[in-house]
Amino acid sequence: MRTSLWSSLVGTIRSWLDRLLWRGPTPALTLYPKCVEDLLTIMAQARDNGTTVKVVGGSFPTSPAPGDILVSLQYMDRLLGLDTNNKTVMVEPGMKLSTLSSLLGTINLSIDLAGRVPDLTILDCVAVGGPGLGCGETGLGSSILQVEVVTAKGELASWNWDTNTRQMGGLVGGLGMLAVVIAVTIKCCPLVMVSEISYLSSVREVVDTWSMVHRTSNHQQITWFPFTELVIISHTSNLDKLSFAVSQSRLNMFLTEASEWVATIIRRLNIVMFSSVPMLSSVLARVQFISLWTAARYRSDHAHHPAHFLPPS
């Protein structure tokens, strides 16, 4: 009886840890090509064997079906070209947004992203319809000028919005089902630092005053606390030459990152506990909100890069 009880307890704890750490099913095989030639070889062999291939960027959680070959392009992350005159950059699909942003920051350029952004690879960002993608005249989607792809037949092709509108429309946010991206050319913009101001408000006040509030800054972000009326409103405004703001100190940056890390861990715990212990879930949600508010306060009234990159999970 004790053995059975102990086995049940161990199984429950292991299940909670698996859900907490986001452990998905292990694919039968995961391959990591480092160049286009490696990728073409893998696709040719899979095509000859009739094997299904799922190509990912390596930064977004995936759940491959049994028998699938998972091809991660996370090591195809090189900078392929940079044109400072035309303000364009060409990168491989495995480069992360934060890495690209850091490289462009050295020459006072940036990609058209702002606010809290999950730090995805370029491929995952394009495939899942990441931050700023979709319709409109701003965002990373409108900044993509051209893509180099490998089709299902193993052919190399170059697509752009002018001559391949349908293909580009299916590729952006198409979950990678149209073609495999091997290079992306992105239009850059001048780097403009921003200041961030955060404060607490209520859902009712936000609804009543939003028509005026959203005009007071370039970008706004609302973090809602569902168990009460409380919300965190963060306003981001561009800094001009006459504005003055001090960058965060190392201690401030550490406290910000620590608060965000605590909020992430609590969120994962909350997902595990929600169905089994709802009362504890409510307490954890409050602690998560306090952690997010603490991070927002440490970021307030300082100069920041326009995009604040966070782990995808």
PDB file of C-alpha atoms in Angstrom:
ATOM      1  CA  MET A   1       0.000   0.000   0.000  1.00  0.00           C
ATOM      2  CA  ARG A   2       2.822   2.385   0.907  1.00  0.00           C
ATOM      3  CA  THR A   3       4.652   1.514  -2.320  1.00  0.00           C
ATOM      4  CA  SER A   4       1.522   2.219  -4.376  1.00  0.00           C
ATOM      5  CA  LEU A   5       0.961   5.547  -2.601  1.00  0.00           C
ATOM      6  CA  TRP A   6       4.603   6.540  -3.050  1.00  0.00           C
ATOM      7  CA  SER A   7       4.523   5.638  -6.766  1.00  0.00           C
ATOM      8  CA  SER A   8       1.363   7.706  -7.229  1.00  0.00           C
ATOM      9  CA  LEU A   9       2.947  10.691  -5.456  1.00  0.00           C
ATOM     10  CA  VAL A  10       6.136  10.455  -7.530  1.00  0.00           C
ATOM     11  CA  GLY A  11       4.087  10.197 -10.738  1.00  0.00           C
ATOM     12  CA  THR A  12       2.059  13.292  -9.821  1.00  0.00           C
ATOM     13  CA  ILE A  13       5.174  15.338  -9.006  1.00  0.00           C
ATOM     14  CA  ARG A  14       6.848  14.241 -12.243  1.00  0.00           C
ATOM     15  CA  SER A  15       3.743  15.209 -14.245  1.00  0.00           C
ATOM     16  CA  TRP A  16       3.720  18.663 -12.621  1.00  0.00           C
ATOM     17  CA  LEU A  17       7.420  19.142 -13.367  1.00  0.00           C
ATOM     18  CA  ASP A  18       6.897  18.135 -17.001  1.00  0.00           C
ATOM     19  CA  ARG A  19       4.118  20.706 -17.370  1.00  0.00           C
ATOM     20  CA  LEU A  20       6.099  23.342 -15.496  1.00  0.00           C
ATOM     21  CA  LEU A  21       9.193  22.917 -17.675  1.00  0.00           C
ATOM     22  CA  TRP A  22       7.169  22.644 -20.908  1.00  0.00           C
ATOM     23  CA  ARG A  23       8.485  19.227 -21.812  1.00  0.00           C
ATOM     24  CA  GLY A  24       6.756  18.158 -24.969  1.00  0.00           C
ATOM     25  CA  PRO A  25       6.911  14.806 -26.738  1.00  0.00           C
ATOM     26  CA  THR A  26      10.396  13.942 -27.908  1.00  0.00           C
ATOM     27  CA  PRO A  27      10.631  13.767 -31.717  1.00  0.00           C
ATOM     28  CA  ALA A  28      12.004  10.658 -33.341  1.00  0.00           C
ATOM     29  CA  LEU A  29      14.873  12.646 -34.829  1.00  0.00           C
ATOM     30  CA  THR A  30      16.053  16.252 -34.630  1.00  0.00           C
ATOM     31  CA  LEU A  31      18.509  17.588 -37.195  1.00  0.00           C
ATOM     32  CA  TYR A  32      20.449  20.851 -37.049  1.00  0.00           C
ATOM     33  CA  PRO A  33      21.695  21.974 -40.481  1.00  0.00           C
ATOM     34  CA  LYS A  34      24.360  24.677 -40.426  1.00  0.00           C
ATOM     35  CA  CYS A  35      24.129  25.764 -44.070  1.00  0.00           C
ATOM     36  CA  VAL A  36      21.786  25.629 -47.052  1.00  0.00           C
ATOM     37  CA  GLU A  37      23.586  22.600 -48.495  1.00  0.00           C
ATOM     38  CA  ASP A  38      22.903  20.611 -45.309  1.00  0.00           C
ATOM     39  CA  LEU A  39      19.227  21.600 -45.452  1.00  0.00           C
ATOM     40  CA  LEU A  40      18.882  20.606 -49.119  1.00  0.00           C
ATOM     41  CA  THR A  41      20.454  17.217 -48.394  1.00  0.00           C
ATOM     42  CA  ILE A  42      18.057  16.568 -45.509  1.00  0.00           C
ATOM     43  CA  MET A  43      15.013  17.544 -47.569  1.00  0.00           C
ATOM     44  CA  ALA A  44      16.121  15.416 -50.520  1.00  0.00           C
ATOM     45  CA  GLN A  45      16.584  12.335 -48.327  1.00  0.00           C
ATOM     46  CA  ALA A  46      13.234  12.906 -46.617  1.00  0.00           C
ATOM     47  CA  ARG A  47      11.522  13.315 -49.995  1.00  0.00           C
ATOM     48  CA  ASP A  48      13.066  10.071 -51.290  1.00  0.00           C
ATOM     49  CA  ASN A  49      12.030   8.199 -48.129  1.00  0.00           C
ATOM     50  CA  GLY A  50       8.540   9.703 -48.001  1.00  0.00           C
ATOM     51  CA  THR A  51       9.204  11.110 -44.528  1.00  0.00           C
ATOM     52  CA  THR A  52       7.397  14.140 -43.113  1.00  0.00           C
ATOM     53  CA  VAL A  53       9.686  17.036 -42.189  1.00  0.00           C
ATOM     54  CA  LYS A  54       8.814  19.865 -39.814  1.00  0.00           C
ATOM     55  CA  VAL A  55      11.143  22.875 -40.088  1.00  0.00           C
ATOM     56  CA  VAL A  56      11.318  25.274 -37.125  1.00  0.00           C
ATOM     57  CA  GLY A  57      13.471  28.135 -35.927  1.00  0.00           C
ATOM     58  CA  GLY A  58      14.184  26.543 -32.567  1.00  0.00           C
ATOM     59  CA  SER A  59      12.824  29.334 -30.332  1.00  0.00           C
ATOM     60  CA  PHE A  60       9.099  28.505 -30.283  1.00  0.00           C
ATOM     61  CA  PRO A  61       7.689  25.420 -28.454  1.00  0.00           C
ATOM     62  CA  THR A  62       6.627  22.702 -30.905  1.00  0.00           C
ATOM     63  CA  SER A  63       4.917  19.321 -30.574  1.00  0.00           C
ATOM     64  CA  PRO A  64       5.935  17.171 -33.544  1.00  0.00           C
ATOM     65  CA  ALA A  65       3.857  14.138 -34.437  1.00  0.00           C
ATOM     66  CA  PRO A  66       5.400  10.680 -33.878  1.00  0.00           C
ATOM     67  CA  GLY A  67       7.621   9.742 -36.801  1.00  0.00           C
ATOM     68  CA  ASP A  68       8.237  13.327 -37.915  1.00  0.00           C
ATOM     69  CA  ILE A  69      11.749  14.578 -38.532  1.00  0.00           C
ATOM     70  CA  LEU A  70      12.240  17.901 -36.775  1.00  0.00           C
ATOM     71  CA  VAL A  71      14.675  20.214 -38.572  1.00  0.00           C
ATOM     72  CA  SER A  72      15.800  23.150 -36.454  1.00  0.00           C
ATOM     73  CA  LEU A  73      17.469  26.067 -38.221  1.00  0.00           C
ATOM     74  CA  GLN A  74      18.712  27.660 -34.996  1.00  0.00           C
ATOM     75  CA  TYR A  75      22.353  27.274 -36.073  1.00  0.00           C
ATOM     76  CA  MET A  76      21.738  28.998 -39.400  1.00  0.00           C
ATOM     77  CA  ASP A  77      22.055  32.399 -37.724  1.00  0.00           C
ATOM     78  CA  ARG A  78      24.624  34.347 -39.736  1.00  0.00           C
ATOM     79  CA  LEU A  79      24.518  37.916 -40.947  1.00  0.00           C
ATOM     80  CA  LEU A  80      24.535  37.645 -44.755  1.00  0.00           C
ATOM     81  CA  GLY A  81      24.564  41.280 -45.794  1.00  0.00           C
ATOM     82  CA  LEU A  82      24.212  44.852 -44.584  1.00  0.00           C
ATOM     83  CA  ASP A  83      23.559  47.887 -46.779  1.00  0.00           C
ATOM     84  CA  THR A  84      23.891  51.035 -44.686  1.00  0.00           C
ATOM     85  CA  ASN A  85      23.022  53.327 -47.606  1.00  0.00           C
ATOM     86  CA  ASN A  86      19.651  51.680 -48.285  1.00  0.00           C
ATOM     87  CA  LYS A  87      19.220  50.634 -44.628  1.00  0.00           C
ATOM     88  CA  THR A  88      18.624  46.947 -45.363  1.00  0.00           C
ATOM     89  CA  VAL A  89      19.965  43.811 -43.717  1.00  0.00           C
ATOM     90  CA  MET A  90      19.932  40.175 -44.861  1.00  0.00           C
ATOM     91  CA  VAL A  91      20.098  37.430 -42.235  1.00  0.00           C
ATOM     92  CA  GLU A  92      19.678  33.691 -41.973  1.00  0.00           C
ATOM     93  CA  PRO A  93      16.424  32.379 -40.426  1.00  0.00           C
ATOM     94  CA  GLY A  94      17.958  31.163 -37.158  1.00  0.00           C
ATOM     95  CA  MET A  95      19.097  34.581 -35.941  1.00  0.00           C
ATOM     96  CA  LYS A  96      17.186  35.832 -32.898  1.00  0.00           C
ATOM     97  CA  LEU A  97      15.469  39.201 -32.867  1.00  0.00           C
ATOM     98  CA  SER A  98      17.576  40.380 -29.903  1.00  0.00           C
ATOM     99  CA  THR A  99      20.816  39.434 -31.687  1.00  0.00           C
ATOM    100  CA  LEU A 100      19.772  41.268 -34.859  1.00  0.00           C
ATOM    101  CA  SER A 101      18.698  44.264 -32.793  1.00  0.00           C
ATOM    102  CA  SER A 102      22.069  44.377 -31.002  1.00  0.00           C
ATOM    103  CA  LEU A 103      23.992  44.182 -34.291  1.00  0.00           C
ATOM    104  CA  LEU A 104      21.950  46.982 -35.845  1.00  0.00           C
ATOM    105  CA  GLY A 105      22.249  49.085 -32.696  1.00  0.00           C
ATOM    106  CA  THR A 106      26.008  49.406 -33.232  1.00  0.00           C
ATOM    107  CA  ILE A 107      25.309  51.506 -36.355  1.00  0.00           C
ATOM    108  CA  ASN A 108      22.255  53.327 -34.917  1.00  0.00           C
ATOM    109  CA  LEU A 109      19.696  51.261 -36.816  1.00  0.00           C
ATOM    110  CA  SER A 110      16.858  49.054 -35.585  1.00  0.00           C
ATOM    111  CA  ILE A 111      14.023  46.863 -36.828  1.00  0.00           C
ATOM    112  CA  ASP A 112      10.453  48.156 -36.649  1.00  0.00           C
ATOM    113  CA  LEU A 113       9.471  46.587 -33.315  1.00  0.00           C
ATOM    114  CA  ALA A 114       8.448  48.230 -30.052  1.00  0.00           C
ATOM    115  CA  GLY A 115       7.215  47.229 -26.617  1.00  0.00           C
ATOM    116  CA  ARG A 116       7.453  43.790 -25.042  1.00  0.00           C
ATOM    117  CA  VAL A 117       8.516  41.363 -27.771  1.00  0.00           C
ATOM    118  CA  PRO A 118       9.116  37.591 -27.471  1.00  0.00           C
ATOM    119  CA  ASP A 119      12.712  36.861 -28.467  1.00  0.00           C
ATOM    120  CA  LEU A 120      11.971  34.544 -31.394  1.00  0.00           C
ATOM    121  CA  THR A 121      14.201  33.581 -34.274  1.00  0.00           C
ATOM    122  CA  ILE A 122      13.423  35.286 -37.588  1.00  0.00           C
ATOM    123  CA  LEU A 123      11.948  32.040 -38.982  1.00  0.00           C
ATOM    124  CA  ASP A 124       9.629  31.467 -36.013  1.00  0.00           C
ATOM    125  CA  CYS A 125       8.612  35.121 -36.005  1.00  0.00           C
ATOM    126  CA  VAL A 126       7.608  34.940 -39.670  1.00  0.00           C
ATOM    127  CA  ALA A 127       5.982  31.506 -39.377  1.00  0.00           C
ATOM    128  CA  VAL A 128       3.742  32.094 -36.349  1.00  0.00           C
ATOM    129  CA  GLY A 129       2.879  35.694 -37.180  1.00  0.00           C
ATOM    130  CA  GLY A 130       5.043  37.180 -34.492  1.00  0.00           C
ATOM    131  CA  PRO A 131       5.087  40.689 -33.032  1.00  0.00           C
ATOM    132  CA  GLY A 132       4.271  43.440 -35.487  1.00  0.00           C
ATOM    133  CA  LEU A 133       3.416  41.010 -38.300  1.00  0.00           C
ATOM    134  CA  GLY A 134       0.247  41.183 -40.345  1.00  0.00           C
ATOM    135  CA  CYS A 135      -1.584  44.026 -42.033  1.00  0.00           C
ATOM    136  CA  GLY A 136      -0.685  47.674 -41.699  1.00  0.00           C
ATOM    137  CA  GLU A 137       2.126  50.009 -42.601  1.00  0.00           C
ATOM    138  CA  THR A 138       4.279  49.344 -39.538  1.00  0.00           C
ATOM    139  CA  GLY A 139       5.828  46.312 -37.910  1.00  0.00           C
ATOM    140  CA  LEU A 140       8.255  43.622 -38.949  1.00  0.00           C
ATOM    141  CA  GLY A 141       5.834  42.179 -41.520  1.00  0.00           C
ATOM    142  CA  SER A 142       5.854  45.336 -43.617  1.00  0.00           C
ATOM    143  CA  SER A 143       9.643  45.608 -43.169  1.00  0.00           C
ATOM    144  CA  ILE A 144      10.362  42.265 -44.886  1.00  0.00           C
ATOM    145  CA  LEU A 145      11.424  43.145 -48.411  1.00  0.00           C
ATOM    146  CA  GLN A 146      12.454  39.758 -49.781  1.00  0.00           C
ATOM    147  CA  VAL A 147      12.874  36.131 -48.723  1.00  0.00           C
ATOM    148  CA  GLU A 148      14.961  33.307 -50.133  1.00  0.00           C
ATOM    149  CA  VAL A 149      13.135  29.980 -49.800  1.00  0.00           C
ATOM    150  CA  VAL A 150      13.374  26.281 -50.585  1.00  0.00           C
ATOM    151  CA  THR A 151      10.135  24.852 -51.992  1.00  0.00           C
ATOM    152  CA  ALA A 152       8.756  21.365 -51.305  1.00  0.00           C
ATOM    153  CA  LYS A 153      10.381  20.181 -54.547  1.00  0.00           C
ATOM    154  CA  GLY A 154      13.790  21.295 -53.323  1.00  0.00           C
ATOM    155  CA  GLU A 155      13.969  24.298 -55.631  1.00  0.00           C
ATOM    156  CA  LEU A 156      15.519  27.609 -54.590  1.00  0.00           C
ATOM    157  CA  ALA A 157      13.340  30.682 -55.111  1.00  0.00           C
ATOM    158  CA  SER A 158      13.353  34.381 -54.278  1.00  0.00           C
ATOM    159  CA  TRP A 159      10.057  36.057 -53.316  1.00  0.00           C
ATOM    160  CA  ASN A 160       9.105  39.693 -52.673  1.00  0.00           C
ATOM    161  CA  TRP A 161       5.879  41.625 -52.163  1.00  0.00           C
ATOM    162  CA  ASP A 162       5.910  43.180 -55.631  1.00  0.00           C
ATOM    163  CA  THR A 163       6.088  40.053 -57.784  1.00  0.00           C
ATOM    164  CA  ASN A 164       5.021  37.271 -55.375  1.00  0.00           C
ATOM    165  CA  THR A 165       2.196  38.820 -53.351  1.00  0.00           C
ATOM    166  CA  ARG A 166       0.242  35.576 -52.846  1.00  0.00           C
ATOM    167  CA  GLN A 167       3.302  33.582 -51.834  1.00  0.00           C
ATOM    168  CA  MET A 168       4.456  36.254 -49.390  1.00  0.00           C
ATOM    169  CA  GLY A 169       0.957  36.539 -47.929  1.00  0.00           C
ATOM    170  CA  GLY A 170       0.892  32.783 -47.335  1.00  0.00           C
ATOM    171  CA  LEU A 171       4.414  32.719 -45.954  1.00  0.00           C
ATOM    172  CA  VAL A 172       3.940  35.419 -43.306  1.00  0.00           C
ATOM    173  CA  GLY A 173       1.972  33.762 -40.513  1.00  0.00           C
ATOM    174  CA  GLY A 174       1.626  30.548 -42.514  1.00  0.00           C
ATOM    175  CA  LEU A 175       3.296  28.305 -39.878  1.00  0.00           C
ATOM    176  CA  GLY A 176       6.030  27.371 -42.334  1.00  0.00           C
ATOM    177  CA  MET A 177       3.734  25.214 -44.469  1.00  0.00           C
ATOM    178  CA  LEU A 178       4.394  27.011 -47.763  1.00  0.00           C
ATOM    179  CA  ALA A 179       8.201  26.886 -48.052  1.00  0.00           C
ATOM    180  CA  VAL A 180      11.368  26.806 -45.973  1.00  0.00           C
ATOM    181  CA  VAL A 181      12.904  30.247 -45.455  1.00  0.00           C
ATOM    182  CA  ILE A 182      16.692  30.331 -45.776  1.00  0.00           C
ATOM    183  CA  ALA A 183      17.308  34.113 -45.847  1.00  0.00           C
ATOM    184  CA  VAL A 184      15.312  37.257 -45.094  1.00  0.00           C
ATOM    185  CA  THR A 185      15.989  40.831 -46.248  1.00  0.00           C
ATOM    186  CA  ILE A 186      14.591  43.414 -43.825  1.00  0.00           C
ATOM    187  CA  LYS A 187      14.205  47.173 -44.135  1.00  0.00           C
ATOM    188  CA  CYS A 188      15.721  48.943 -41.121  1.00  0.00           C
ATOM    189  CA  CYS A 189      14.841  52.260 -39.517  1.00  0.00           C
ATOM    190  CA  PRO A 190      16.881  54.784 -37.511  1.00  0.00           C
ATOM    191  CA  LEU A 191      17.365  53.833 -33.864  1.00  0.00           C
ATOM    192  CA  VAL A 192      15.394  56.137 -31.567  1.00  0.00           C
ATOM    193  CA  MET A 193      15.604  55.544 -27.830  1.00  0.00           C
ATOM    194  CA  VAL A 194      12.367  55.679 -25.848  1.00  0.00           C
ATOM    195  CA  SER A 195      11.251  56.524 -22.338  1.00  0.00           C
ATOM    196  CA  GLU A 196       8.756  54.371 -20.489  1.00  0.00           C
ATOM    197  CA  ILE A 197       6.264  55.442 -17.820  1.00  0.00           C
ATOM    198  CA  SER A 198       4.063  52.907 -16.008  1.00  0.00           C
ATOM    199  CA  TYR A 199       1.272  53.383 -13.497  1.00  0.00           C
ATOM    200  CA  LEU A 200      -1.624  51.463 -11.949  1.00  0.00           C
ATOM    201  CA  SER A 201      -5.186  52.027 -13.083  1.00  0.00           C
ATOM    202  CA  SER A 202      -8.532  50.221 -13.221  1.00  0.00           C
ATOM    203  CA  VAL A 203     -10.321  48.496 -16.080  1.00  0.00           C
ATOM    204  CA  ARG A 204     -13.243  50.922 -15.809  1.00  0.00           C
ATOM    205  CA  GLU A 205     -10.992  53.964 -15.960  1.00  0.00           C
ATOM    206  CA  VAL A 206      -9.119  52.580 -18.974  1.00  0.00           C
ATOM    207  CA  VAL A 207     -12.393  51.955 -20.835  1.00  0.00           C
ATOM    208  CA  ASP A 208     -13.730  55.423 -20.019  1.00  0.00           C
ATOM    209  CA  THR A 209     -10.580  57.359 -20.920  1.00  0.00           C
ATOM    210  CA  TRP A 210      -8.917  55.234 -23.596  1.00  0.00           C
ATOM    211  CA  SER A 211      -9.866  57.603 -26.420  1.00  0.00           C
ATOM    212  CA  MET A 212      -7.611  60.201 -24.782  1.00  0.00           C
ATOM    213  CA  VAL A 213      -5.025  57.933 -23.140  1.00  0.00           C
ATOM    214  CA  HIS A 214      -3.868  56.227 -26.336  1.00  0.00           C
ATOM    215  CA  ARG A 215      -2.974  59.621 -27.868  1.00  0.00           C
ATOM    216  CA  THR A 216      -0.547  60.604 -25.122  1.00  0.00           C
ATOM    217  CA  SER A 217       2.340  58.324 -26.256  1.00  0.00           C
ATOM    218  CA  ASN A 218       3.670  56.392 -29.236  1.00  0.00           C
ATOM    219  CA  HIS A 219       2.911  52.941 -27.815  1.00  0.00           C
ATOM    220  CA  GLN A 220       0.827  51.663 -24.935  1.00  0.00           C
ATOM    221  CA  GLN A 221       0.717  48.315 -23.185  1.00  0.00           C
ATOM    222  CA  ILE A 222      -1.922  47.118 -20.728  1.00  0.00           C
ATOM    223  CA  THR A 223      -1.291  44.265 -18.290  1.00  0.00           C
ATOM    224  CA  TRP A 224      -4.585  43.127 -16.794  1.00  0.00           C
ATOM    225  CA  PHE A 225      -4.978  41.491 -13.413  1.00  0.00           C
ATOM    226  CA  PRO A 226      -8.157  39.366 -13.919  1.00  0.00           C
ATOM    227  CA  PHE A 227      -8.986  38.811 -10.233  1.00  0.00           C
ATOM    228  CA  THR A 228      -9.463  42.524  -9.547  1.00  0.00           C
ATOM    229  CA  GLU A 229     -10.001  45.748 -11.456  1.00  0.00           C
ATOM    230  CA  LEU A 230      -6.281  46.542 -11.458  1.00  0.00           C
ATOM    231  CA  VAL A 231      -4.260  46.997 -14.650  1.00  0.00           C
ATOM    232  CA  ILE A 232      -0.739  48.202 -15.380  1.00  0.00           C
ATOM    233  CA  ILE A 233      -0.536  50.821 -18.134  1.00  0.00           C
ATOM    234  CA  SER A 234       2.888  51.413 -19.717  1.00  0.00           C
ATOM    235  CA  HIS A 235       3.389  54.371 -22.048  1.00  0.00           C
ATOM    236  CA  THR A 236       6.367  54.440 -24.406  1.00  0.00           C
ATOM    237  CA  SER A 237       7.410  57.687 -26.080  1.00  0.00           C
ATOM    238  CA  ASN A 238      10.263  58.486 -28.437  1.00  0.00           C
ATOM    239  CA  LEU A 239      13.063  60.626 -27.040  1.00  0.00           C
ATOM    240  CA  ASP A 240      14.028  63.604 -29.185  1.00  0.00           C
ATOM    241  CA  LYS A 241      17.293  65.520 -28.994  1.00  0.00           C
ATOM    242  CA  LEU A 242      15.895  67.952 -26.454  1.00  0.00           C
ATOM    243  CA  SER A 243      14.609  65.229 -24.126  1.00  0.00           C
ATOM    244  CA  PHE A 244      16.668  63.838 -21.289  1.00  0.00           C
ATOM    245  CA  ALA A 245      16.495  60.386 -19.744  1.00  0.00           C
ATOM    246  CA  VAL A 246      19.099  58.277 -17.969  1.00  0.00           C
ATOM    247  CA  SER A 247      19.708  54.661 -18.873  1.00  0.00           C
ATOM    248  CA  GLN A 248      19.007  52.008 -16.254  1.00  0.00           C
ATOM    249  CA  SER A 249      21.792  51.226 -13.827  1.00  0.00           C
ATOM    250  CA  ARG A 250      23.094  47.660 -13.623  1.00  0.00           C
ATOM    251  CA  LEU A 251      21.275  47.186 -10.315  1.00  0.00           C
ATOM    252  CA  ASN A 252      18.024  48.447 -11.818  1.00  0.00           C
ATOM    253  CA  MET A 253      18.397  46.152 -14.823  1.00  0.00           C
ATOM    254  CA  PHE A 254      19.119  43.182 -12.546  1.00  0.00           C
ATOM    255  CA  LEU A 255      16.046  43.890 -10.399  1.00  0.00           C
ATOM    256  CA  THR A 256      13.894  44.272 -13.528  1.00  0.00           C
ATOM    257  CA  GLU A 257      15.068  40.972 -14.991  1.00  0.00           C
ATOM    258  CA  ALA A 258      14.710  39.219 -11.619  1.00  0.00           C
ATOM    259  CA  SER A 259      11.109  40.446 -11.241  1.00  0.00           C
ATOM    260  CA  GLU A 260      10.229  39.324 -14.774  1.00  0.00           C
ATOM    261  CA  TRP A 261      11.868  35.937 -14.152  1.00  0.00           C
ATOM    262  CA  VAL A 262       9.817  35.470 -10.966  1.00  0.00           C
ATOM    263  CA  ALA A 263       6.641  36.392 -12.875  1.00  0.00           C
ATOM    264  CA  THR A 264       7.464  33.816 -15.579  1.00  0.00           C
ATOM    265  CA  ILE A 265       8.083  31.020 -13.063  1.00  0.00           C
ATOM    266  CA  ILE A 266       4.886  31.858 -11.164  1.00  0.00           C
ATOM    267  CA  ARG A 267       2.918  31.849 -14.414  1.00  0.00           C
ATOM    268  CA  ARG A 268       4.151  28.339 -15.192  1.00  0.00           C
ATOM    269  CA  LEU A 269       3.290  27.182 -11.681  1.00  0.00           C
ATOM    270  CA  ASN A 270      -0.127  28.764 -12.032  1.00  0.00           C
ATOM    271  CA  ILE A 271      -0.849  26.864 -15.237  1.00  0.00           C
ATOM    272  CA  VAL A 272      -0.034  23.615 -13.427  1.00  0.00           C
ATOM    273  CA  MET A 273      -2.044  24.475 -10.297  1.00  0.00           C
ATOM    274  CA  PHE A 274      -5.079  26.117 -11.917  1.00  0.00           C
ATOM    275  CA  SER A 275      -7.238  23.018 -12.398  1.00  0.00           C
ATOM    276  CA  SER A 276      -6.261  21.211  -9.186  1.00  0.00           C
ATOM    277  CA  VAL A 277      -5.837  24.011  -6.602  1.00  0.00           C
ATOM    278  CA  PRO A 278      -7.893  27.047  -7.726  1.00  0.00           C
ATOM    279  CA  MET A 279      -7.457  28.965  -4.443  1.00  0.00           C
ATOM    280  CA  LEU A 280      -3.672  28.715  -4.646  1.00  0.00           C
ATOM    281  CA  SER A 281      -3.897  29.732  -8.315  1.00  0.00           C
ATOM    282  CA  SER A 282      -5.589  32.984  -7.294  1.00  0.00           C
ATOM    283  CA  VAL A 283      -2.801  33.757  -4.811  1.00  0.00           C
ATOM    284  CA  LEU A 284      -0.106  32.977  -7.381  1.00  0.00           C
ATOM    285  CA  ALA A 285      -1.799  35.263  -9.919  1.00  0.00           C
ATOM    286  CA  ARG A 286      -1.637  38.123  -7.433  1.00  0.00           C
ATOM    287  CA  VAL A 287       2.061  37.488  -6.799  1.00  0.00           C
ATOM    288  CA  GLN A 288       2.655  37.385 -10.552  1.00  0.00           C
ATOM    289  CA  PHE A 289       0.928  40.748 -10.954  1.00  0.00           C
ATOM    290  CA  ILE A 290       3.037  42.266  -8.153  1.00  0.00           C
ATOM    291  CA  SER A 291       6.203  40.976  -9.854  1.00  0.00           C
ATOM    292  CA  LEU A 292       5.181  42.513 -13.182  1.00  0.00           C
ATOM    293  CA  TRP A 293       4.334  45.806 -11.490  1.00  0.00           C
ATOM    294  CA  THR A 294       7.733  45.782  -9.738  1.00  0.00           C
ATOM    295  CA  ALA A 295       9.510  45.249 -13.077  1.00  0.00           C
ATOM    296  CA  ALA A 296       7.468  48.059 -14.672  1.00  0.00           C
ATOM    297  CA  ARG A 297       8.373  50.485 -11.855  1.00  0.00           C
ATOM    298  CA  TYR A 298      12.092  49.746 -12.252  1.00  0.00           C
ATOM    299  CA  ARG A 299      11.838  50.481 -16.005  1.00  0.00           C
ATOM    300  CA  SER A 300       9.910  53.737 -15.571  1.00  0.00           C
ATOM    301  CA  ASP A 301      11.549  57.108 -16.305  1.00  0.00           C
ATOM    302  CA  HIS A 302      14.624  55.593 -18.002  1.00  0.00           C
ATOM    303  CA  ALA A 303      15.899  55.507 -21.577  1.00  0.00           C
ATOM    304  CA  HIS A 304      15.415  52.143 -23.295  1.00  0.00           C
ATOM    305  CA  HIS A 305      15.735  50.442 -26.646  1.00  0.00           C
ATOM    306  CA  PRO A 306      12.290  50.578 -28.319  1.00  0.00           C
ATOM    307  CA  ALA A 307      11.925  46.769 -28.154  1.00  0.00           C
ATOM    308  CA  HIS A 308      12.027  44.940 -24.826  1.00  0.00           C
ATOM    309  CA  PHE A 309      12.859  41.325 -25.650  1.00  0.00           C
ATOM    310  CA  LEU A 310      11.526  38.574 -23.382  1.00  0.00           C
ATOM    311  CA  PRO A 311      11.783  34.751 -23.439  1.00  0.00           C
ATOM    312  CA  PRO A 312       9.088  33.262 -25.745  1.00  0.00           C
ATOM    313  CA  SER A 313       7.625  31.164 -22.904  1.00  0.00           C
TER     314      SER A 313
END
